[in-house]
XYZ file of C-alpha atoms in Angstrom:
529
model
C -0.197 0.125 -0.046
C 1.283 3.502 -0.839
C 2.087 5.832 2.030
C 0.082 9.178 1.735
C 1.214 12.062 3.878
C -0.655 15.444 4.463
C 0.132 18.246 6.915
C -1.704 21.192 8.424
C -0.502 23.897 10.882
C -3.001 24.327 13.513
C -2.474 26.510 16.619
C 1.260 26.072 15.814
C 0.960 22.328 16.520
C 1.856 19.841 13.572
C -0.767 17.482 12.304
C 0.052 14.880 10.102
C -2.053 11.861 8.612
C -0.278 8.843 7.071
C -1.720 5.633 5.926
C 0.413 2.497 5.726
C 0.547 -1.197 5.971
C -0.017 -2.652 9.564
C 2.938 -4.219 11.394
C 3.457 -7.954 10.316
C 2.198 -10.365 13.006
C 4.957 -11.253 15.340
C 7.222 -8.767 13.589
C 10.310 -7.123 15.644
C 8.860 -3.680 14.981
C 11.356 -0.760 14.142
C 12.030 -1.484 10.412
C 8.797 -2.552 9.179
C 6.008 -0.430 7.420
C 4.296 2.150 9.846
C 0.656 1.790 10.939
C -1.999 4.431 10.159
C -1.195 7.682 12.053
C -2.970 11.037 13.195
C -1.660 13.328 15.423
C -3.873 15.923 16.977
C -3.146 19.293 18.793
C -4.244 20.353 22.414
C -7.946 20.742 22.728
C -8.650 23.381 25.157
C -7.869 27.154 24.724
C -5.660 27.125 27.893
C -3.474 24.095 26.614
C -3.309 25.346 23.057
C -1.543 28.462 24.579
C 1.097 26.046 26.164
C 1.392 24.158 22.953
C 2.250 27.420 20.977
C 5.638 27.555 23.135
C 6.028 23.684 23.538
C 4.904 22.170 20.015
C 8.231 21.489 18.816
C 9.377 18.021 19.339
C 13.132 19.196 19.582
C 12.223 20.339 23.150
C 12.497 18.808 26.612
C 9.525 20.795 27.762
C 6.248 19.009 28.667
C 3.223 19.519 26.391
C 0.362 19.179 28.915
C -2.036 17.924 26.168
C -1.117 15.975 23.050
C -2.354 12.807 21.052
C -1.052 10.599 18.482
C -3.300 7.974 17.091
C -2.273 4.544 15.332
C -4.018 1.701 14.157
C -2.944 -2.004 14.491
C -4.028 -5.429 14.351
C -2.723 -8.264 16.844
C -3.671 -12.009 16.867
C -4.653 -13.022 20.288
C -5.485 -16.590 21.116
C -5.527 -17.329 17.632
C -8.165 -14.621 16.585
C -7.269 -11.164 14.901
C -8.123 -8.169 17.161
C -7.860 -4.778 15.417
C -7.235 -1.756 17.811
C -6.522 1.716 18.060
C -3.557 3.196 20.263
C -3.830 6.734 21.392
C -0.391 7.945 22.814
C -0.235 11.384 24.396
C -0.611 13.425 27.344
C -3.587 15.038 29.489
C -3.240 17.648 32.114
C -3.289 17.582 35.799
C -5.271 20.592 36.816
C -4.951 22.740 39.926
C -7.779 24.379 41.991
C -7.960 27.148 39.510
C -8.232 25.020 36.418
C -4.897 25.562 35.178
C -2.588 22.737 34.026
C 0.322 22.070 36.499
C 1.491 18.702 34.826
C 1.189 16.621 31.742
C 0.572 12.932 32.279
C 2.004 10.548 29.606
C -0.553 7.550 28.708
C -1.070 5.066 26.262
C -4.627 3.903 25.516
C -5.439 0.662 23.546
C -9.137 0.292 22.351
C -10.348 -2.512 20.314
C -11.659 -0.725 17.194
C -14.223 -3.298 15.821
C -16.336 -2.708 19.099
C -19.079 0.010 18.404
C -20.853 0.204 21.876
C -18.370 0.549 24.696
C -21.087 0.674 27.365
C -20.251 -3.189 28.405
C -16.594 -3.089 27.423
C -14.488 -3.329 30.420
C -11.708 -0.506 30.902
C -8.387 -1.691 32.466
C -6.411 1.259 34.158
C -2.836 0.273 34.671
C -0.126 1.621 37.059
C 3.258 0.316 37.969
C 5.171 1.207 41.276
C 8.485 2.491 42.530
C 6.900 4.989 43.449
C 9.127 6.575 40.878
C 8.602 4.058 38.151
C 7.009 4.357 34.746
C 3.974 1.980 33.439
C 6.513 0.400 31.067
C 6.923 -3.016 32.841
C 3.269 -4.295 32.375
C 2.763 -2.337 29.296
C 5.355 -3.971 26.974
C 5.795 -7.294 28.992
C 2.460 -8.286 30.444
C -1.122 -7.096 29.488
C -0.599 -4.968 26.363
C -0.614 -5.889 22.643
C 3.404 -6.308 22.413
C 5.911 -8.057 24.621
C 9.663 -7.751 24.795
C 12.074 -9.695 22.756
C 13.551 -11.799 25.639
C 14.249 -15.388 26.210
C 11.637 -17.797 27.913
C 12.827 -17.231 31.365
C 13.032 -13.374 31.048
C 16.646 -12.774 30.250
C 17.807 -10.111 27.618
C 18.664 -11.137 24.336
C 19.870 -9.167 21.140
C 18.639 -7.567 18.930
C 16.525 -5.606 21.280
C 12.992 -5.195 20.562
C 9.341 -6.539 20.820
C 6.967 -8.584 19.234
C 3.173 -9.350 19.138
C 1.599 -10.526 22.429
C -0.694 -13.385 21.673
C -1.674 -13.535 25.317
C -2.810 -9.921 25.869
C -5.886 -9.118 27.506
C -6.920 -6.551 24.801
C -9.279 -9.206 23.265
C -11.591 -8.620 26.269
C -10.846 -5.205 27.839
C -9.484 -1.858 26.604
C -6.331 -0.714 28.537
C -4.870 2.498 29.559
C -1.126 2.828 30.878
C -0.537 5.995 32.918
C 2.778 7.268 34.033
C 2.599 9.394 37.055
C 4.636 12.610 37.554
C 8.316 12.363 36.648
C 7.961 8.809 35.148
C 7.910 8.311 31.535
C 7.402 11.443 29.674
C 5.209 12.985 32.571
C 6.343 16.149 33.947
C 5.327 19.064 35.919
C 4.725 22.109 33.726
C 6.997 24.469 35.566
C 9.443 24.854 38.342
C 7.193 26.751 40.636
C 4.588 24.033 41.118
C 5.338 22.282 44.493
C 6.202 18.782 44.236
C 4.199 18.005 47.437
C 1.271 17.987 45.271
C 2.433 14.806 43.476
C 5.128 13.059 45.546
C 3.414 11.403 48.544
C 0.959 8.190 49.301
C -2.095 10.579 49.636
C -1.064 13.176 47.266
C -0.386 10.545 44.622
C -3.804 9.027 45.001
C -5.676 12.271 44.862
C -4.304 13.873 41.687
C -4.529 10.514 39.939
C -7.997 10.210 40.882
C -8.886 13.619 39.433
C -6.821 12.679 36.215
C -8.510 9.355 35.763
C -12.002 11.174 36.039
C -10.601 13.666 33.149
C -9.575 10.643 31.166
C -12.820 8.631 31.459
C -15.037 11.742 30.662
C -12.860 12.689 27.673
C -13.039 9.405 26.345
C -16.738 8.551 27.048
C -16.226 5.451 29.365
C -18.388 6.363 32.313
C -20.675 3.427 31.312
C -17.855 0.932 31.257
C -16.884 -1.760 33.887
C -13.803 -0.482 35.369
C -10.842 -2.203 36.474
C -7.431 -1.027 38.258
C -4.311 -3.053 37.973
C -1.227 -2.118 39.945
C 2.206 -3.780 40.292
C 4.698 -3.187 43.415
C 3.928 0.199 44.684
C 1.216 0.338 42.335
C -0.716 -1.937 44.432
C -0.687 0.772 47.047
C -1.734 3.296 44.454
C -4.606 1.277 43.277
C -5.699 -0.148 46.489
C -6.095 3.756 47.613
C -7.616 4.917 44.532
C -10.522 2.241 44.851
C -11.853 4.238 47.663
C -10.650 7.827 46.352
C -12.389 7.143 43.081
C -15.683 5.750 44.805
C -15.826 8.721 47.567
C -14.652 11.727 45.774
C -15.063 11.122 41.943
C -18.135 8.740 42.491
C -16.699 6.346 40.130
C -17.270 2.726 41.256
C -15.183 -0.318 40.147
C -15.641 -3.704 39.187
C -12.303 -5.078 40.085
C -8.815 -4.262 41.614
C -5.736 -6.473 40.555
C -2.945 -6.514 42.810
C 0.392 -7.675 41.225
C 3.229 -8.272 43.588
C 1.639 -6.254 46.346
C 3.122 -4.067 49.087
C 2.224 -4.415 52.776
C -0.613 -2.024 51.813
C 0.013 0.018 55.107
C -0.947 -3.201 56.991
C 1.167 -3.175 60.424
C 3.408 -6.276 60.889
C 5.777 -5.334 63.725
C 8.976 -7.033 64.423
C 7.507 -10.580 65.128
C 5.570 -10.775 62.023
C 8.186 -8.987 59.884
C 10.851 -11.518 60.863
C 8.690 -14.678 60.600
C 6.693 -14.260 57.298
C 9.951 -14.181 55.312
C 10.631 -17.899 55.523
C 8.344 -19.328 53.102
C 10.106 -17.037 50.367
C 13.503 -18.197 51.662
C 12.302 -21.689 51.094
C 11.043 -21.249 47.737
C 14.237 -19.502 46.800
C 16.370 -22.175 48.224
C 14.267 -24.839 46.580
C 14.977 -23.136 43.314
C 18.702 -23.063 43.724
C 18.814 -26.590 45.038
C 19.953 -25.884 48.467
C 17.327 -27.802 50.492
C 17.608 -31.327 51.930
C 16.845 -34.104 49.524
C 13.354 -34.907 50.714
C 12.360 -31.337 50.314
C 14.099 -30.947 47.153
C 12.535 -33.936 45.640
C 8.963 -32.301 45.959
C 7.416 -30.056 43.697
C 7.651 -26.518 44.871
C 4.106 -26.179 45.672
C 3.950 -29.284 47.498
C 7.000 -28.438 49.616
C 5.682 -24.895 50.521
C 2.632 -25.684 52.704
C 4.996 -27.413 55.159
C 6.791 -24.288 55.577
C 3.834 -22.028 55.980
C 2.288 -24.442 58.485
C 5.576 -24.212 60.747
C 5.957 -20.454 60.156
C 2.272 -19.748 61.370
C 2.166 -22.276 63.994
C 5.840 -22.390 65.571
C 8.001 -19.709 64.147
C 5.822 -16.811 65.003
C 5.268 -17.942 68.706
C 8.930 -18.627 69.188
C 10.030 -15.238 67.851
C 7.309 -13.616 69.980
C 9.000 -15.085 73.124
C 12.296 -13.125 72.144
C 14.879 -13.626 74.851
C 12.739 -15.527 77.157
C 12.494 -18.585 74.463
C 14.281 -21.475 76.141
C 17.713 -22.229 74.595
C 16.765 -25.917 73.720
C 13.717 -24.655 72.042
C 15.710 -21.783 70.122
C 18.035 -24.248 68.814
C 15.249 -26.743 67.684
C 13.623 -23.734 65.740
C 16.924 -22.550 64.210
C 17.361 -25.982 62.973
C 13.993 -26.087 61.161
C 14.607 -22.838 59.925
C 17.966 -23.976 58.396
C 16.463 -26.955 56.933
C 13.738 -24.504 55.129
C 15.871 -21.794 54.241
C 19.212 -23.261 53.131
C 20.906 -20.994 55.586
C 23.304 -22.411 58.115
C 21.937 -22.839 61.534
C 24.826 -21.066 63.050
C 23.955 -17.826 61.148
C 20.248 -18.062 62.075
C 21.197 -18.301 65.720
C 23.821 -15.516 65.333
C 20.741 -13.546 64.237
C 18.467 -14.547 66.893
C 15.924 -16.295 64.262
C 15.706 -12.937 62.540
C 17.715 -13.368 59.310
C 16.959 -10.173 57.072
C 16.410 -10.500 53.342
C 19.676 -8.523 52.590
C 21.624 -11.211 54.635
C 19.834 -14.085 52.858
C 20.375 -12.736 49.381
C 24.128 -12.599 50.141
C 24.486 -15.806 52.198
C 22.433 -18.408 50.444
C 25.136 -18.848 47.447
C 28.005 -17.291 49.270
C 30.213 -20.504 49.226
C 29.436 -20.698 45.366
C 30.531 -17.066 44.774
C 27.008 -15.503 43.969
C 24.355 -13.474 45.397
C 20.682 -13.875 44.483
C 18.323 -11.184 43.264
C 15.820 -9.104 45.181
C 12.863 -8.713 43.051
C 13.550 -12.214 41.519
C 15.899 -14.477 43.277
C 16.366 -16.756 40.297
C 18.815 -14.206 39.177
C 22.495 -14.469 40.245
C 24.723 -11.570 40.798
C 28.643 -11.363 41.467
C 29.807 -9.201 44.220
C 33.386 -7.525 44.597
C 33.885 -9.573 47.741
C 32.181 -12.709 49.168
C 32.324 -11.081 52.678
C 29.527 -8.771 53.685
C 25.763 -8.757 54.633
C 24.209 -7.503 51.546
C 24.641 -7.738 47.613
C 26.397 -4.912 45.845
C 23.651 -4.624 43.229
C 20.230 -6.017 42.280
C 21.128 -8.514 39.792
C 17.592 -8.848 38.523
C 16.791 -5.129 38.048
C 20.067 -4.413 35.981
C 19.001 -7.452 33.669
C 15.550 -6.120 33.087
C 16.686 -2.625 32.468
C 18.892 -4.032 29.994
C 16.093 -5.268 27.955
C 13.232 -2.810 28.725
C 14.959 0.452 28.098
C 15.880 0.217 24.463
C 12.368 -1.659 23.594
C 10.104 1.110 25.294
C 12.146 3.788 23.593
C 11.834 2.227 20.186
C 8.281 1.239 20.401
C 6.863 4.623 21.449
C 8.856 6.423 18.605
C 8.689 3.842 15.816
C 5.471 2.025 16.287
C 3.167 4.538 18.120
C 4.760 7.491 16.281
C 5.062 9.736 19.442
C 7.975 11.907 18.882
C 9.692 13.956 21.714
C 13.096 14.918 22.941
C 12.097 14.351 26.618
C 13.870 11.484 28.033
C 11.682 8.467 28.861
C 12.271 8.090 32.712
C 12.257 4.339 33.418
C 12.681 5.635 37.125
C 12.131 9.256 37.826
C 13.169 11.629 40.868
C 10.047 11.584 43.253
C 12.054 12.050 46.522
C 11.260 13.114 49.162
C 8.094 10.786 49.205
C 5.713 11.464 51.959
C 4.757 7.893 53.032
C 2.734 9.098 55.951
C -1.205 8.042 55.924
C -0.815 4.872 54.006
C -3.892 3.118 54.813
C -4.313 1.517 51.520
C -5.247 -1.955 52.679
C -7.958 -0.447 54.721
C -9.179 1.863 51.844
C -9.469 -1.153 49.551
C -11.550 -2.984 52.304
C -13.848 0.037 52.716
C -14.246 0.371 49.103
C -15.360 -3.394 48.887
C -17.621 -3.208 51.877
C -19.401 -0.130 50.249
C -19.533 -1.519 46.779
C -20.764 -5.299 46.467
C -19.660 -5.438 42.676
C -16.051 -4.834 43.766
C -13.631 -7.975 43.557
C -9.957 -8.394 44.224
C -7.325 -10.839 42.650
C -3.560 -10.987 43.963
C -1.018 -12.175 41.680
C 2.514 -13.083 43.305
C 5.625 -14.861 42.124
C 7.155 -17.251 44.672
C 10.835 -15.966 44.113
C 9.998 -12.245 44.842
C 11.996 -11.088 47.721
C 10.749 -7.582 47.770
C 6.917 -8.162 47.831
C 7.056 -11.846 48.904
C 4.104 -14.178 48.223
C 3.513 -15.102 51.902
C 3.143 -11.429 52.885
C 0.566 -11.063 50.061
C -1.537 -13.920 51.512
C -1.025 -12.256 55.129
C -2.622 -8.885 53.621
C -5.556 -10.733 52.695
C -6.008 -12.463 55.943
C -5.577 -9.086 57.848
C -7.342 -6.923 55.510
C -10.907 -8.077 56.171
C -10.839 -9.347 59.810
C -14.668 -10.173 59.680
C -14.046 -12.644 56.852
C -17.267 -11.443 54.938
C -15.329 -10.205 51.930
C -13.161 -13.152 51.422
C -15.336 -14.667 48.653
C -14.455 -11.802 46.467
C -10.800 -12.211 47.066
C -8.578 -14.570 45.057
C -4.675 -15.481 45.108
C -2.487 -16.965 42.218
C 0.969 -18.088 42.651
C 3.551 -18.409 39.843
C 7.128 -19.956 39.737
C 8.883 -16.710 38.822
C 9.459 -13.383 40.706
C 8.336 -9.970 40.989
C 7.432 -9.454 37.289
C 6.204 -13.025 36.929
C 5.096 -12.397 33.378
C 8.700 -12.335 32.237
C 8.673 -16.049 32.237
C 6.903 -17.266 29.174
C 4.657 -19.920 30.815
C 3.625 -17.495 33.651
C 2.928 -14.691 31.019
C 0.108 -16.897 29.261
C -1.120 -18.119 32.841
C -1.201 -14.685 34.396
C -3.103 -13.218 31.556
C -5.555 -16.144 31.589
C -6.213 -15.480 35.359
C -6.745 -11.833 34.625
C -9.111 -12.485 31.900
C -10.955 -15.159 34.039
C -11.182 -12.757 36.834
C -12.570 -9.784 34.806
C -15.196 -12.150 33.260
C -16.059 -13.335 36.762
C -16.274 -9.806 38.236
C -18.752 -8.656 35.495
C -22.519 -8.919 36.879
C -25.011 -10.555 34.711
C -27.369 -8.033 33.007
C -29.743 -6.731 35.525
C -28.158 -8.110 38.772
C -28.163 -5.373 41.198
C -25.299 -4.264 43.434
C -26.514 -5.405 46.784
C -25.590 -7.946 49.586
C-alpha cells in the first residue's frame, strides 16, 4: 500500500496523517511499514496556549496535552484483534483549572467494538513509587511484549513482538505514567512537588486525572478495573476508595500484582517470621534444600513451611530472649532446613535473618548473590564477605532489555516523537509515606461496593513483595471474613514480574481474563448484599 502524507498547521501544532500497512504479526517492529497515524493538537484554549511554546518535538519541555493515534492488528489466542492506540498527554489541573503537569499515557481500544458501554476498561499503573508504567505495558497485558528469552533474560537484537496472550481481546487498557516517570512532567518549576510526591497526594491527583480521562473518552458506562504492580498496588488500593468517595466512580475489580504491605502493620515479630516461606522457595530453586524437600514440587513443599511459620515460628520469635535455649536451637534447625542458611547464622541473628543477609548468604560459598525482586537471578559481588549484595542482579537485567524496547516502540510504532527522556525511574523524593491506609481503603471500598472483586498475583521468588506477605495482607485486610469470597490469590514460579517467564505470561493473563469475566455482573443483577 502506498504511503500518503498530508500536513496542516493548527495552533502552531504539527498535524499529520499517514496511511501505511500494519505491522506484520510477530514482527520485531522498528524497520517494518508504519501503521496508520494521526496526530492531534491540544483541545482546550488554555492548553493550546501552552502548545504554542512547547509544540516543537526538539524540546525537553512537557506539552500538557497532545495525542497521536495509530491503528494496528494483533492476533490473540488465535483470533485477529484490530485496535487503536492513542499515545499522548493529558493535564493535571490545579484548583483554579490551570494545568500543573502533563501525564503521559497510552490507551488501547479494540476498534471493532461499536458500543463501549459493556466493554471493560483496565487502568494500569506500575510502582516505584518513581517507576513508569513500562513494565506491564510491554511485557504483560498490552499488545506487544519484549524480545527476551523464555525465562526473561535479555537477548539481542533488542525489540518487541506481538503479544498473543494480551487481555486486549476482552478489555481496553490505558497505561499511565505518574509525574516524573515516562514522559510525564510538571509544567513549571514553581509547582510544589508536594502536590504529587506522597501516598495521599499521589492518590488524589491521579483520581482527578482518571476522571478527566474517563470523561474525555466517554467511558463512564464501562465496567472499570484497576491493576497495579508493586507500589502500584498501594496506589490502586487507595484509588479504589478515592475514586468511589470523591469522584463517584465505582469499580468492578482491583488486581494487585506483587503487592506491598498496603499499610497493614506487621511489627518486628511478623516481619521476621513471614519471610521464611519465600526463603524456602528460593532455596528450592537453587537446589539448596535437603533431598527430601528438594525432591518435591515447589507447591507441594511450601505448605509445610507455611504451617511451621504460622504455628511455631511466630510464637517462638514472639518470646524473644525468654525463649528457652533448647527450643531456640530446635527452631533454628528447622529454619536452616527450610531456608538453606546455616543454623549457626540463624542463631547469630536470633532467628531474624534479614532479606539482605539471605540474598548474600544463600550462595555465598558458590560465589554468587541472589536477586531481590527475582531470586532466580544471580549476581557477582566484589567480595564474598559482607551482609548484603552490591547490586540488584535482576533489575540490572530488566533495564537491559526494557529500556531500548520502550524507546523504540513509542517512537517507531506509536509514532510519538519527543526529545524528553523516557524515565524508567524518575526523581520523586522526598516521598511522603505518612497516611498509608491503602489496605483499609480497599477493604472499605469493597464493603461499600458489592460489585468490587480483588485478585492478587504473586511470584514465589519475589523477595521484595513476597508471596506469603501477600497472603497475610488478605488475611488481615478484612478481619470479619465477609469479603473473602470476593478475593482470590494466584502464585507463579517466577519473581516480582512473574510475566517475564513465558509460561507465567500466558497463565497470568488467563487469570486476569477469568477474573474480569467473573467480576462482570449478569445484566440486571443489582449491586446489593
